[in-house]
Amino acid sequence: MAVRRGAVRSVVVAGLLALGAVAPGSAQAVGSGWAGPEADVAYHGRVALAGTQLRVWLVPENDGPAALPNATLRVRLSGDLADRQRLAEGCARAGLREVVCETGPLPLHGRGRHVGLVLEMRERAPEVLVRVDTWWNGGATDRNRANNEHVVLALDTGDTYAF
């Protein structure tokens, strides 16, 4: 599995942040209450399930007020992924049911890179619940989480469901 160093770096930094560590080069002082820049990250896309294959296409966007150099989005599934996956560049598996992908730079009022995933499920299921959210956003404050946390039910019909 080929994974870009940036995706792995984002995953590692996100893990450190989850544990309460300060990101390298951050101006945040422990206990200072500094929340970093403010950005409004959003995801728009679609999912389709056919047999054991789940397709996820999405575009990360940033409505500001600050640009972000990078963020990491997470796709969580209600079923287990197959052992072998061919993931898009900048994406990495983060568990039995999770994949994380870096967005690339998110300019103010702009879009990040398009992310396309073709995921193989371990077993065929009549439906898969797909959750998309931000795993790491560079320490930015996002006051509107409603547009970057999505839950989509994909039925095994091959139909496309938009979010």
mmCIF file of C-alpha atoms in Angstrom:
data_model
loop_
_atom_site.group_PDB
_atom_site.id
_atom_site.type_symbol
_atom_site.label_atom_id
_atom_site.label_comp_id
_atom_site.label_asym_id
_atom_site.label_seq_id
_atom_site.Cartn_x
_atom_site.Cartn_y
_atom_site.Cartn_z
ATOM 1 C CA MET A 1 0.000 0.000 0.000
ATOM 2 C CA ALA A 2 1.519 3.312 -1.056
ATOM 3 C CA VAL A 3 0.892 6.185 1.347
ATOM 4 C CA ARG A 4 2.188 9.711 0.961
ATOM 5 C CA ARG A 5 4.307 10.975 3.833
ATOM 6 C CA GLY A 6 1.931 13.924 4.305
ATOM 7 C CA ALA A 7 -0.987 11.608 5.051
ATOM 8 C CA VAL A 8 1.021 9.676 7.576
ATOM 9 C CA ARG A 9 2.244 12.939 9.131
ATOM 10 C CA SER A 10 -1.358 14.156 9.397
ATOM 11 C CA VAL A 11 -2.417 10.883 11.016
ATOM 12 C CA VAL A 12 0.444 11.033 13.516
ATOM 13 C CA VAL A 13 -0.193 14.688 14.367
ATOM 14 C CA ALA A 14 -3.908 13.988 14.755
ATOM 15 C CA GLY A 15 -3.117 11.155 17.162
ATOM 16 C CA LEU A 16 -0.850 13.395 19.197
ATOM 17 C CA LEU A 17 -3.483 16.106 19.315
ATOM 18 C CA ALA A 18 -6.063 13.578 20.467
ATOM 19 C CA LEU A 19 -3.746 12.737 23.342
ATOM 20 C CA GLY A 20 -3.468 16.424 24.255
ATOM 21 C CA ALA A 21 -0.005 17.065 22.841
ATOM 22 C CA VAL A 22 0.854 20.388 21.214
ATOM 23 C CA ALA A 23 1.641 20.231 17.498
ATOM 24 C CA PRO A 24 5.233 21.006 16.546
ATOM 25 C CA GLY A 25 5.674 24.686 15.752
ATOM 26 C CA SER A 26 2.395 25.578 17.389
ATOM 27 C CA ALA A 27 2.139 28.888 19.191
ATOM 28 C CA GLN A 28 -0.270 27.284 21.632
ATOM 29 C CA ALA A 29 0.865 27.382 25.222
ATOM 30 C CA VAL A 30 -0.543 24.694 27.454
ATOM 31 C CA GLY A 31 -3.495 26.132 29.356
ATOM 32 C CA SER A 32 -3.510 29.402 27.384
ATOM 33 C CA GLY A 33 -6.902 28.762 25.783
ATOM 34 C CA TRP A 34 -5.556 29.733 22.322
ATOM 35 C CA ALA A 35 -7.683 27.920 19.774
ATOM 36 C CA GLY A 36 -5.793 28.659 16.557
ATOM 37 C CA PRO A 37 -7.265 30.120 13.369
ATOM 38 C CA GLU A 38 -10.953 29.856 12.607
ATOM 39 C CA ALA A 39 -12.042 27.921 9.534
ATOM 40 C CA ASP A 40 -15.283 26.386 8.321
ATOM 41 C CA VAL A 41 -14.439 22.999 6.830
ATOM 42 C CA ALA A 42 -17.231 21.270 4.907
ATOM 43 C CA TYR A 43 -17.547 18.074 2.871
ATOM 44 C CA HIS A 44 -19.832 17.453 -0.080
ATOM 45 C CA GLY A 45 -19.962 14.180 -1.910
ATOM 46 C CA ARG A 46 -21.724 10.923 -2.584
ATOM 47 C CA VAL A 47 -21.533 7.225 -1.739
ATOM 48 C CA ALA A 48 -22.680 4.091 -3.563
ATOM 49 C CA LEU A 49 -22.702 0.443 -2.442
ATOM 50 C CA ALA A 50 -22.819 -2.445 -4.917
ATOM 51 C CA GLY A 51 -22.053 -5.902 -3.574
ATOM 52 C CA THR A 52 -18.918 -5.647 -1.458
ATOM 53 C CA GLN A 53 -17.696 -2.476 -3.154
ATOM 54 C CA LEU A 54 -18.335 0.920 -1.562
ATOM 55 C CA ARG A 55 -17.502 4.017 -3.575
ATOM 56 C CA VAL A 56 -16.984 7.322 -1.758
ATOM 57 C CA TRP A 57 -16.360 10.592 -3.639
ATOM 58 C CA LEU A 58 -16.028 13.854 -1.797
ATOM 59 C CA VAL A 59 -14.676 17.363 -1.973
ATOM 60 C CA PRO A 60 -13.463 19.218 1.132
ATOM 61 C CA GLU A 61 -14.178 22.945 1.216
ATOM 62 C CA ASN A 62 -13.269 25.835 3.494
ATOM 63 C CA ASP A 63 -15.565 28.804 3.951
ATOM 64 C CA GLY A 64 -13.056 30.622 6.157
ATOM 65 C CA PRO A 65 -12.365 33.036 7.671
ATOM 66 C CA ALA A 66 -8.809 31.551 7.520
ATOM 67 C CA ALA A 67 -7.095 29.230 5.065
ATOM 68 C CA LEU A 68 -5.753 25.878 6.310
ATOM 69 C CA PRO A 69 -2.505 24.310 5.079
ATOM 70 C CA ASN A 70 -3.974 20.805 5.463
ATOM 71 C CA ALA A 71 -6.626 18.788 7.263
ATOM 72 C CA THR A 72 -7.438 15.107 7.669
ATOM 73 C CA LEU A 73 -10.888 13.741 6.972
ATOM 74 C CA ARG A 74 -12.121 10.415 8.313
ATOM 75 C CA VAL A 75 -14.490 7.888 6.742
ATOM 76 C CA ARG A 76 -15.956 5.399 9.235
ATOM 77 C CA LEU A 77 -18.093 2.436 8.202
ATOM 78 C CA SER A 78 -20.611 0.219 9.966
ATOM 79 C CA GLY A 79 -18.979 -2.897 8.499
ATOM 80 C CA ASP A 80 -15.436 -4.229 8.386
ATOM 81 C CA LEU A 81 -13.168 -3.463 5.457
ATOM 82 C CA ALA A 82 -11.511 -6.300 3.569
ATOM 83 C CA ASP A 83 -7.897 -6.943 4.565
ATOM 84 C CA ARG A 84 -6.465 -5.573 1.316
ATOM 85 C CA GLN A 85 -7.361 -2.100 0.076
ATOM 86 C CA ARG A 86 -6.054 0.021 -2.789
ATOM 87 C CA LEU A 87 -6.374 3.496 -1.346
ATOM 88 C CA ALA A 88 -6.091 6.847 -3.059
ATOM 89 C CA GLU A 89 -2.877 8.835 -2.648
ATOM 90 C CA GLY A 90 -2.829 10.668 0.680
ATOM 91 C CA CYS A 91 -5.123 8.123 2.337
ATOM 92 C CA ALA A 92 -4.350 5.489 4.972
ATOM 93 C CA ARG A 93 -6.272 2.828 6.784
ATOM 94 C CA ALA A 94 -6.866 3.735 10.434
ATOM 95 C CA GLY A 95 -8.628 0.603 11.685
ATOM 96 C CA LEU A 96 -10.936 -2.251 10.719
ATOM 97 C CA ARG A 97 -13.635 0.212 9.677
ATOM 98 C CA GLU A 98 -11.812 3.518 9.138
ATOM 99 C CA VAL A 99 -9.873 5.336 6.452
ATOM 100 C CA VAL A 100 -8.307 8.782 6.810
ATOM 101 C CA CYS A 101 -7.283 11.090 3.956
ATOM 102 C CA GLU A 102 -5.484 14.400 3.860
ATOM 103 C CA THR A 103 -7.351 17.225 2.159
ATOM 104 C CA GLY A 104 -4.350 19.179 0.963
ATOM 105 C CA PRO A 105 -4.415 22.956 1.339
ATOM 106 C CA LEU A 106 -7.856 24.438 2.010
ATOM 107 C CA PRO A 107 -7.754 28.030 0.774
ATOM 108 C CA LEU A 108 -10.145 30.646 2.088
ATOM 109 C CA HIS A 109 -13.460 30.166 0.223
ATOM 110 C CA GLY A 110 -11.876 27.319 -1.735
ATOM 111 C CA ARG A 111 -11.732 23.579 -2.217
ATOM 112 C CA GLY A 112 -9.179 20.945 -1.317
ATOM 113 C CA ARG A 113 -8.285 17.992 -3.477
ATOM 114 C CA HIS A 114 -11.064 15.682 -4.605
ATOM 115 C CA VAL A 115 -10.964 12.359 -2.757
ATOM 116 C CA GLY A 116 -12.176 9.187 -4.444
ATOM 117 C CA LEU A 117 -12.205 5.888 -2.599
ATOM 118 C CA VAL A 118 -13.181 2.445 -3.832
ATOM 119 C CA LEU A 119 -13.369 0.383 -0.662
ATOM 120 C CA GLU A 120 -13.825 -3.370 -0.489
ATOM 121 C CA MET A 121 -15.969 -4.579 2.385
ATOM 122 C CA ARG A 122 -15.088 -7.840 4.130
ATOM 123 C CA GLU A 123 -18.615 -9.199 3.587
ATOM 124 C CA ARG A 124 -21.610 -8.275 1.519
ATOM 125 C CA ALA A 125 -24.249 -6.413 3.544
ATOM 126 C CA PRO A 126 -27.666 -5.048 2.562
ATOM 127 C CA GLU A 127 -26.565 -1.595 3.784
ATOM 128 C CA VAL A 128 -23.538 0.253 5.102
ATOM 129 C CA LEU A 129 -23.644 3.325 7.317
ATOM 130 C CA VAL A 130 -20.951 5.791 6.203
ATOM 131 C CA ARG A 131 -19.783 8.549 8.561
ATOM 132 C CA VAL A 132 -17.610 11.373 7.239
ATOM 133 C CA ASP A 133 -15.997 13.909 9.567
ATOM 134 C CA THR A 134 -12.846 15.906 10.263
ATOM 135 C CA TRP A 135 -10.249 13.965 12.207
ATOM 136 C CA TRP A 136 -7.659 16.755 12.325
ATOM 137 C CA ASN A 137 -7.823 20.361 11.116
ATOM 138 C CA GLY A 138 -4.490 21.836 12.117
ATOM 139 C CA GLY A 139 -5.768 23.204 15.417
ATOM 140 C CA ALA A 140 -8.358 25.470 13.811
ATOM 141 C CA THR A 141 -11.649 26.368 15.444
ATOM 142 C CA ASP A 142 -14.710 25.309 13.441
ATOM 143 C CA ARG A 143 -17.934 26.784 14.809
ATOM 144 C CA ASN A 144 -20.125 25.102 12.185
ATOM 145 C CA ARG A 145 -19.589 21.361 12.586
ATOM 146 C CA ALA A 146 -22.923 20.549 10.920
ATOM 147 C CA ASN A 147 -21.386 20.759 7.431
ATOM 148 C CA ASN A 148 -18.383 18.539 8.120
ATOM 149 C CA GLU A 149 -20.059 15.699 10.010
ATOM 150 C CA HIS A 150 -22.216 13.526 7.774
ATOM 151 C CA VAL A 151 -23.942 10.173 8.191
ATOM 152 C CA VAL A 152 -25.167 8.465 5.027
ATOM 153 C CA LEU A 153 -26.943 5.127 4.699
ATOM 154 C CA ALA A 154 -25.878 3.380 1.499
ATOM 155 C CA LEU A 155 -28.096 0.494 0.373
ATOM 156 C CA ASP A 156 -26.697 -2.376 -1.686
ATOM 157 C CA THR A 157 -28.490 -1.217 -4.830
ATOM 158 C CA GLY A 158 -25.701 0.588 -6.658
ATOM 159 C CA ASP A 159 -27.661 3.830 -6.224
ATOM 160 C CA THR A 160 -25.763 7.002 -5.361
ATOM 161 C CA TYR A 161 -26.558 8.863 -2.141
ATOM 162 C CA ALA A 162 -25.433 12.492 -1.869
ATOM 163 C CA PHE A 163 -24.390 14.458 1.216
#
